């Protein structure tokens, strides 16, 4: 009976051990996939945060206008990509991050598309995004980093919900000061620029802000090559 009891204990141990081995293998494989996705997301998040800048200018009335933007590189030149309404009344704008402050020339400003490019020599505190543009993907996850409500470097995530009148509508959040923030997809490619918060109508018919519907201008049709060739 002692021998049988020992065999029984060994068999039970093996039966318990085998499923645990298979389960561990499954969890390990899934963990690797999750970890891979997480690493990609973290890389894009870091790129977004490392390239974000504050942009400010003055309007016709002398009022300070503030927004956000991103430091980008095209070929051997550097630019700031932002929204046109952040700099539309000025020929120059202040680009800053922390203690680094640089005067940048407004190279391109299209108020219809609400996209602007500022020419800049370079920045010490920022890491430029390569000019890699992506067409919008409905349902695709996106993120941007900006300076809404005078906060420093907030990263906001969301997804592309649809399009309307040539604009992208993303389900996310935006506040004053986020205009000009550059939206990136899951691969770190530039999708567009934050332009506005949706303004809907409440039950009473009065306008109301819908802060979780963000209007984004796609940059897929911006002819940066033509701008580059004409400027250098």
PDB file of C-alpha atoms in Angstrom:
ATOM      1  CA  UNK A   1       0.000   0.000   0.000  1.00  0.00           C
ATOM      2  CA  UNK A   2       2.910   2.315   0.683  1.00  0.00           C
ATOM      3  CA  UNK A   3       4.227   1.887  -2.869  1.00  0.00           C
ATOM      4  CA  UNK A   4       0.773   2.422  -4.420  1.00  0.00           C
ATOM      5  CA  UNK A   5       0.240   5.503  -2.324  1.00  0.00           C
ATOM      6  CA  UNK A   6       3.567   6.912  -3.510  1.00  0.00           C
ATOM      7  CA  UNK A   7       2.660   6.175  -7.159  1.00  0.00           C
ATOM      8  CA  UNK A   8      -0.709   7.838  -6.654  1.00  0.00           C
ATOM      9  CA  UNK A   9       0.936  10.955  -5.234  1.00  0.00           C
ATOM     10  CA  UNK A  10       3.405  11.079  -8.147  1.00  0.00           C
ATOM     11  CA  UNK A  11       0.617  10.712 -10.751  1.00  0.00           C
ATOM     12  CA  UNK A  12      -1.466  13.437  -9.112  1.00  0.00           C
ATOM     13  CA  UNK A  13       1.577  15.706  -9.033  1.00  0.00           C
ATOM     14  CA  UNK A  14       2.225  15.131 -12.742  1.00  0.00           C
ATOM     15  CA  UNK A  15      -1.403  15.752 -13.663  1.00  0.00           C
ATOM     16  CA  UNK A  16      -1.353  19.019 -11.759  1.00  0.00           C
ATOM     17  CA  UNK A  17       1.992  20.037 -13.181  1.00  0.00           C
ATOM     18  CA  UNK A  18       1.164  19.475 -16.878  1.00  0.00           C
ATOM     19  CA  UNK A  19      -1.735  21.962 -17.141  1.00  0.00           C
ATOM     20  CA  UNK A  20       0.325  24.499 -15.238  1.00  0.00           C
ATOM     21  CA  UNK A  21       3.099  24.111 -17.818  1.00  0.00           C
ATOM     22  CA  UNK A  22       0.719  24.616 -20.753  1.00  0.00           C
ATOM     23  CA  UNK A  23      -0.949  27.573 -19.053  1.00  0.00           C
ATOM     24  CA  UNK A  24       2.388  29.173 -18.330  1.00  0.00           C
ATOM     25  CA  UNK A  25       3.322  28.815 -21.986  1.00  0.00           C
ATOM     26  CA  UNK A  26       0.059  30.435 -23.093  1.00  0.00           C
ATOM     27  CA  UNK A  27       0.386  33.301 -20.670  1.00  0.00           C
ATOM     28  CA  UNK A  28       3.989  33.826 -21.691  1.00  0.00           C
ATOM     29  CA  UNK A  29       3.046  34.053 -25.380  1.00  0.00           C
ATOM     30  CA  UNK A  30       0.191  36.453 -24.669  1.00  0.00           C
ATOM     31  CA  UNK A  31       2.410  38.494 -22.399  1.00  0.00           C
ATOM     32  CA  UNK A  32       4.952  38.868 -25.180  1.00  0.00           C
ATOM     33  CA  UNK A  33       2.264  40.161 -27.541  1.00  0.00           C
ATOM     34  CA  UNK A  34       0.929  42.584 -24.950  1.00  0.00           C
ATOM     35  CA  UNK A  35       4.452  43.652 -24.095  1.00  0.00           C
ATOM     36  CA  UNK A  36       5.208  44.259 -27.801  1.00  0.00           C
ATOM     37  CA  UNK A  37       2.120  46.444 -28.184  1.00  0.00           C
ATOM     38  CA  UNK A  38       2.956  48.243 -24.962  1.00  0.00           C
ATOM     39  CA  UNK A  39       6.526  48.943 -26.112  1.00  0.00           C
ATOM     40  CA  UNK A  40       5.282  50.363 -29.429  1.00  0.00           C
ATOM     41  CA  UNK A  41       2.774  52.573 -27.603  1.00  0.00           C
ATOM     42  CA  UNK A  42       5.418  53.756 -25.162  1.00  0.00           C
ATOM     43  CA  UNK A  43       7.776  54.601 -28.039  1.00  0.00           C
ATOM     44  CA  UNK A  44       5.120  56.673 -29.796  1.00  0.00           C
ATOM     45  CA  UNK A  45       4.167  58.358 -26.539  1.00  0.00           C
ATOM     46  CA  UNK A  46       7.809  59.271 -25.917  1.00  0.00           C
ATOM     47  CA  UNK A  47       8.208  60.645 -29.444  1.00  0.00           C
ATOM     48  CA  UNK A  48       5.090  62.747 -29.004  1.00  0.00           C
ATOM     49  CA  UNK A  49       6.244  64.169 -25.686  1.00  0.00           C
ATOM     50  CA  UNK A  50       9.837  64.750 -26.825  1.00  0.00           C
ATOM     51  CA  UNK A  51       8.697  66.772 -29.860  1.00  0.00           C
ATOM     52  CA  UNK A  52       5.932  68.888 -28.307  1.00  0.00           C
ATOM     53  CA  UNK A  53       6.380  72.650 -27.983  1.00  0.00           C
ATOM     54  CA  UNK A  54       4.419  75.705 -26.952  1.00  0.00           C
ATOM     55  CA  UNK A  55       3.658  78.250 -29.670  1.00  0.00           C
ATOM     56  CA  UNK A  56       2.596  81.836 -29.011  1.00  0.00           C
ATOM     57  CA  UNK A  57       2.037  84.948 -31.093  1.00  0.00           C
ATOM     58  CA  UNK A  58       0.072  88.212 -31.061  1.00  0.00           C
ATOM     59  CA  UNK A  59      -3.116  88.949 -32.957  1.00  0.00           C
ATOM     60  CA  UNK A  60      -3.993  92.226 -34.698  1.00  0.00           C
ATOM     61  CA  UNK A  61      -5.205  93.712 -31.439  1.00  0.00           C
ATOM     62  CA  UNK A  62      -2.045  92.909 -29.519  1.00  0.00           C
ATOM     63  CA  UNK A  63      -3.566  90.017 -27.597  1.00  0.00           C
ATOM     64  CA  UNK A  64      -1.375  87.032 -26.850  1.00  0.00           C
ATOM     65  CA  UNK A  65      -2.471  83.845 -28.619  1.00  0.00           C
ATOM     66  CA  UNK A  66      -1.188  80.542 -27.251  1.00  0.00           C
ATOM     67  CA  UNK A  67      -1.225  77.047 -28.634  1.00  0.00           C
ATOM     68  CA  UNK A  68       0.807  73.912 -29.147  1.00  0.00           C
ATOM     69  CA  UNK A  69       2.873  72.359 -31.894  1.00  0.00           C
ATOM     70  CA  UNK A  70       5.527  69.773 -32.648  1.00  0.00           C
ATOM     71  CA  UNK A  71       9.157  69.958 -33.696  1.00  0.00           C
ATOM     72  CA  UNK A  72       9.649  68.066 -36.967  1.00  0.00           C
ATOM     73  CA  UNK A  73      12.398  67.312 -39.447  1.00  0.00           C
ATOM     74  CA  UNK A  74      12.114  67.132 -43.215  1.00  0.00           C
ATOM     75  CA  UNK A  75      15.308  66.235 -45.086  1.00  0.00           C
ATOM     76  CA  UNK A  76      17.971  68.451 -43.482  1.00  0.00           C
ATOM     77  CA  UNK A  77      15.652  71.183 -42.211  1.00  0.00           C
ATOM     78  CA  UNK A  78      13.571  71.694 -39.090  1.00  0.00           C
ATOM     79  CA  UNK A  79      10.069  73.063 -38.728  1.00  0.00           C
ATOM     80  CA  UNK A  80       7.301  73.538 -36.207  1.00  0.00           C
ATOM     81  CA  UNK A  81       3.951  72.124 -37.265  1.00  0.00           C
ATOM     82  CA  UNK A  82       0.957  73.840 -35.670  1.00  0.00           C
ATOM     83  CA  UNK A  83      -2.532  75.215 -36.373  1.00  0.00           C
ATOM     84  CA  UNK A  84      -2.872  78.298 -38.566  1.00  0.00           C
ATOM     85  CA  UNK A  85      -5.160  80.126 -36.144  1.00  0.00           C
ATOM     86  CA  UNK A  86      -2.380  80.073 -33.528  1.00  0.00           C
ATOM     87  CA  UNK A  87      -0.118  82.241 -35.725  1.00  0.00           C
ATOM     88  CA  UNK A  88      -2.391  83.625 -38.460  1.00  0.00           C
ATOM     89  CA  UNK A  89      -1.938  87.291 -37.492  1.00  0.00           C
ATOM     90  CA  UNK A  90       1.850  87.179 -37.197  1.00  0.00           C
ATOM     91  CA  UNK A  91       4.892  86.724 -39.415  1.00  0.00           C
ATOM     92  CA  UNK A  92       6.847  85.277 -36.495  1.00  0.00           C
ATOM     93  CA  UNK A  93       6.002  83.257 -33.405  1.00  0.00           C
ATOM     94  CA  UNK A  94       7.630  82.290 -30.142  1.00  0.00           C
ATOM     95  CA  UNK A  95       8.438  78.592 -29.867  1.00  0.00           C
ATOM     96  CA  UNK A  96       9.329  77.405 -26.405  1.00  0.00           C
ATOM     97  CA  UNK A  97       9.881  74.441 -24.166  1.00  0.00           C
ATOM     98  CA  UNK A  98      10.987  75.062 -20.612  1.00  0.00           C
ATOM     99  CA  UNK A  99      13.729  77.680 -20.662  1.00  0.00           C
ATOM    100  CA  UNK A 100      14.451  77.317 -24.370  1.00  0.00           C
ATOM    101  CA  UNK A 101      12.708  80.063 -26.322  1.00  0.00           C
ATOM    102  CA  UNK A 102      13.187  80.673 -30.039  1.00  0.00           C
ATOM    103  CA  UNK A 103      11.691  83.120 -32.524  1.00  0.00           C
ATOM    104  CA  UNK A 104      10.463  81.191 -35.566  1.00  0.00           C
ATOM    105  CA  UNK A 105       9.401  82.558 -38.946  1.00  0.00           C
ATOM    106  CA  UNK A 106       5.932  81.669 -40.201  1.00  0.00           C
ATOM    107  CA  UNK A 107       6.801  79.886 -43.442  1.00  0.00           C
ATOM    108  CA  UNK A 108       3.337  78.639 -44.375  1.00  0.00           C
ATOM    109  CA  UNK A 109      -0.086  79.516 -43.004  1.00  0.00           C
ATOM    110  CA  UNK A 110      -3.321  78.305 -44.597  1.00  0.00           C
ATOM    111  CA  UNK A 111      -6.324  79.570 -42.657  1.00  0.00           C
ATOM    112  CA  UNK A 112      -8.708  77.445 -44.726  1.00  0.00           C
ATOM    113  CA  UNK A 113      -7.031  74.167 -43.822  1.00  0.00           C
ATOM    114  CA  UNK A 114      -5.856  75.592 -40.457  1.00  0.00           C
ATOM    115  CA  UNK A 115      -2.310  74.320 -40.883  1.00  0.00           C
ATOM    116  CA  UNK A 116       0.893  76.303 -40.379  1.00  0.00           C
ATOM    117  CA  UNK A 117       4.599  75.561 -40.663  1.00  0.00           C
ATOM    118  CA  UNK A 118       7.235  77.627 -38.882  1.00  0.00           C
ATOM    119  CA  UNK A 119      10.833  77.655 -40.030  1.00  0.00           C
ATOM    120  CA  UNK A 120      13.366  77.061 -37.268  1.00  0.00           C
ATOM    121  CA  UNK A 121      17.111  76.458 -37.093  1.00  0.00           C
ATOM    122  CA  UNK A 122      16.860  73.752 -34.453  1.00  0.00           C
ATOM    123  CA  UNK A 123      16.200  73.081 -30.774  1.00  0.00           C
ATOM    124  CA  UNK A 124      18.399  71.711 -27.998  1.00  0.00           C
ATOM    125  CA  UNK A 125      15.672  70.515 -25.649  1.00  0.00           C
ATOM    126  CA  UNK A 126      13.474  68.744 -28.220  1.00  0.00           C
ATOM    127  CA  UNK A 127      13.777  65.669 -30.427  1.00  0.00           C
ATOM    128  CA  UNK A 128      12.340  66.152 -33.902  1.00  0.00           C
ATOM    129  CA  UNK A 129       9.712  63.897 -35.422  1.00  0.00           C
ATOM    130  CA  UNK A 130      10.543  62.625 -38.879  1.00  0.00           C
ATOM    131  CA  UNK A 131       8.071  63.770 -41.512  1.00  0.00           C
ATOM    132  CA  UNK A 132       6.190  60.511 -41.948  1.00  0.00           C
ATOM    133  CA  UNK A 133       2.541  61.102 -42.758  1.00  0.00           C
ATOM    134  CA  UNK A 134      -0.288  58.593 -42.382  1.00  0.00           C
ATOM    135  CA  UNK A 135      -3.786  58.691 -43.898  1.00  0.00           C
ATOM    136  CA  UNK A 136      -6.573  58.529 -41.303  1.00  0.00           C
ATOM    137  CA  UNK A 137      -7.770  55.092 -40.265  1.00  0.00           C
ATOM    138  CA  UNK A 138     -11.289  54.971 -38.857  1.00  0.00           C
ATOM    139  CA  UNK A 139     -11.097  53.305 -35.467  1.00  0.00           C
ATOM    140  CA  UNK A 140      -7.326  53.742 -35.335  1.00  0.00           C
ATOM    141  CA  UNK A 141      -5.792  54.696 -32.009  1.00  0.00           C
ATOM    142  CA  UNK A 142      -4.086  58.080 -31.889  1.00  0.00           C
ATOM    143  CA  UNK A 143      -2.499  60.394 -29.351  1.00  0.00           C
ATOM    144  CA  UNK A 144      -1.199  63.919 -29.113  1.00  0.00           C
ATOM    145  CA  UNK A 145       0.794  65.997 -26.641  1.00  0.00           C
ATOM    146  CA  UNK A 146       0.056  69.646 -26.009  1.00  0.00           C
ATOM    147  CA  UNK A 147      -0.253  72.421 -23.461  1.00  0.00           C
ATOM    148  CA  UNK A 148      -3.979  72.826 -22.753  1.00  0.00           C
ATOM    149  CA  UNK A 149      -5.135  75.225 -20.042  1.00  0.00           C
ATOM    150  CA  UNK A 150      -1.519  76.225 -19.321  1.00  0.00           C
ATOM    151  CA  UNK A 151      -0.603  72.696 -18.230  1.00  0.00           C
ATOM    152  CA  UNK A 152       2.813  71.379 -19.207  1.00  0.00           C
ATOM    153  CA  UNK A 153       3.057  68.572 -21.718  1.00  0.00           C
ATOM    154  CA  UNK A 154      -0.193  66.640 -21.374  1.00  0.00           C
ATOM    155  CA  UNK A 155      -0.505  63.516 -23.520  1.00  0.00           C
ATOM    156  CA  UNK A 156      -4.066  62.691 -24.573  1.00  0.00           C
ATOM    157  CA  UNK A 157      -5.163  59.474 -26.278  1.00  0.00           C
ATOM    158  CA  UNK A 158      -8.202  58.625 -28.387  1.00  0.00           C
ATOM    159  CA  UNK A 159      -9.287  57.096 -31.676  1.00  0.00           C
ATOM    160  CA  UNK A 160     -10.469  58.301 -35.062  1.00  0.00           C
ATOM    161  CA  UNK A 161     -14.276  58.253 -35.046  1.00  0.00           C
ATOM    162  CA  UNK A 162     -14.986  59.531 -38.545  1.00  0.00           C
ATOM    163  CA  UNK A 163     -14.674  62.408 -40.969  1.00  0.00           C
ATOM    164  CA  UNK A 164     -16.725  65.517 -41.665  1.00  0.00           C
ATOM    165  CA  UNK A 165     -16.194  68.178 -44.353  1.00  0.00           C
ATOM    166  CA  UNK A 166     -12.598  67.145 -44.895  1.00  0.00           C
ATOM    167  CA  UNK A 167     -11.802  67.098 -41.176  1.00  0.00           C
ATOM    168  CA  UNK A 168     -11.139  64.159 -38.897  1.00  0.00           C
ATOM    169  CA  UNK A 169     -13.280  63.689 -35.810  1.00  0.00           C
ATOM    170  CA  UNK A 170     -11.483  61.893 -33.022  1.00  0.00           C
ATOM    171  CA  UNK A 171     -13.037  60.711 -29.809  1.00  0.00           C
ATOM    172  CA  UNK A 172     -10.646  62.211 -27.312  1.00  0.00           C
ATOM    173  CA  UNK A 173     -10.412  65.428 -25.296  1.00  0.00           C
ATOM    174  CA  UNK A 174      -9.100  68.919 -26.001  1.00  0.00           C
ATOM    175  CA  UNK A 175      -9.164  72.260 -24.248  1.00  0.00           C
ATOM    176  CA  UNK A 176      -7.976  75.794 -24.932  1.00  0.00           C
ATOM    177  CA  UNK A 177      -4.247  75.782 -25.678  1.00  0.00           C
ATOM    178  CA  UNK A 178      -4.308  72.324 -27.282  1.00  0.00           C
ATOM    179  CA  UNK A 179      -4.771  73.817 -30.755  1.00  0.00           C
ATOM    180  CA  UNK A 180      -1.847  72.941 -32.990  1.00  0.00           C
ATOM    181  CA  UNK A 181      -0.975  69.728 -31.164  1.00  0.00           C
ATOM    182  CA  UNK A 182       0.242  67.096 -33.612  1.00  0.00           C
ATOM    183  CA  UNK A 183      -1.709  63.832 -33.660  1.00  0.00           C
ATOM    184  CA  UNK A 184       0.257  60.597 -34.154  1.00  0.00           C
ATOM    185  CA  UNK A 185      -0.939  57.110 -35.006  1.00  0.00           C
ATOM    186  CA  UNK A 186       0.212  53.848 -33.405  1.00  0.00           C
ATOM    187  CA  UNK A 187       3.347  53.815 -35.559  1.00  0.00           C
ATOM    188  CA  UNK A 188       4.372  57.345 -34.696  1.00  0.00           C
ATOM    189  CA  UNK A 189       3.312  58.785 -38.055  1.00  0.00           C
ATOM    190  CA  UNK A 190       1.739  62.236 -38.311  1.00  0.00           C
ATOM    191  CA  UNK A 191      -2.014  62.053 -38.845  1.00  0.00           C
ATOM    192  CA  UNK A 192      -3.041  65.665 -38.366  1.00  0.00           C
ATOM    193  CA  UNK A 193      -3.189  68.792 -36.248  1.00  0.00           C
ATOM    194  CA  UNK A 194      -5.703  69.560 -33.496  1.00  0.00           C
ATOM    195  CA  UNK A 195      -7.883  72.359 -34.832  1.00  0.00           C
ATOM    196  CA  UNK A 196     -10.955  72.750 -32.630  1.00  0.00           C
ATOM    197  CA  UNK A 197     -13.409  71.284 -30.172  1.00  0.00           C
ATOM    198  CA  UNK A 198     -16.785  70.375 -31.586  1.00  0.00           C
ATOM    199  CA  UNK A 199     -19.551  72.864 -30.841  1.00  0.00           C
ATOM    200  CA  UNK A 200     -22.949  71.177 -30.789  1.00  0.00           C
ATOM    201  CA  UNK A 201     -26.414  72.315 -29.808  1.00  0.00           C
ATOM    202  CA  UNK A 202     -28.075  71.342 -26.582  1.00  0.00           C
ATOM    203  CA  UNK A 203     -31.757  70.571 -26.071  1.00  0.00           C
ATOM    204  CA  UNK A 204     -32.520  74.274 -25.764  1.00  0.00           C
ATOM    205  CA  UNK A 205     -30.735  75.025 -29.032  1.00  0.00           C
ATOM    206  CA  UNK A 206     -27.872  76.884 -27.391  1.00  0.00           C
ATOM    207  CA  UNK A 207     -24.323  76.143 -28.476  1.00  0.00           C
ATOM    208  CA  UNK A 208     -22.358  73.874 -26.192  1.00  0.00           C
ATOM    209  CA  UNK A 209     -18.833  72.545 -26.243  1.00  0.00           C
ATOM    210  CA  UNK A 210     -18.460  68.824 -26.836  1.00  0.00           C
ATOM    211  CA  UNK A 211     -14.992  68.389 -25.393  1.00  0.00           C
ATOM    212  CA  UNK A 212     -14.683  64.695 -26.224  1.00  0.00           C
ATOM    213  CA  UNK A 213     -15.154  65.269 -29.970  1.00  0.00           C
ATOM    214  CA  UNK A 214     -11.988  66.854 -31.309  1.00  0.00           C
ATOM    215  CA  UNK A 215     -11.678  68.266 -34.817  1.00  0.00           C
ATOM    216  CA  UNK A 216      -8.350  67.408 -36.444  1.00  0.00           C
ATOM    217  CA  UNK A 217      -6.999  68.702 -39.754  1.00  0.00           C
ATOM    218  CA  UNK A 218      -5.350  65.876 -41.742  1.00  0.00           C
ATOM    219  CA  UNK A 219      -1.870  66.658 -43.081  1.00  0.00           C
ATOM    220  CA  UNK A 220      -1.737  63.937 -45.728  1.00  0.00           C
ATOM    221  CA  UNK A 221      -2.282  66.531 -48.474  1.00  0.00           C
ATOM    222  CA  UNK A 222       0.194  69.107 -47.193  1.00  0.00           C
ATOM    223  CA  UNK A 223       2.827  69.509 -49.923  1.00  0.00           C
ATOM    224  CA  UNK A 224       5.833  69.958 -47.684  1.00  0.00           C
ATOM    225  CA  UNK A 225       8.170  69.037 -50.538  1.00  0.00           C
ATOM    226  CA  UNK A 226       6.957  71.998 -52.590  1.00  0.00           C
ATOM    227  CA  UNK A 227       7.355  74.289 -49.588  1.00  0.00           C
ATOM    228  CA  UNK A 228      10.835  72.945 -48.939  1.00  0.00           C
ATOM    229  CA  UNK A 229      11.923  73.304 -52.555  1.00  0.00           C
ATOM    230  CA  UNK A 230      10.591  76.854 -52.790  1.00  0.00           C
ATOM    231  CA  UNK A 231      12.224  77.949 -49.533  1.00  0.00           C
ATOM    232  CA  UNK A 232      15.718  76.458 -49.781  1.00  0.00           C
TER     233      UNK A 232
END
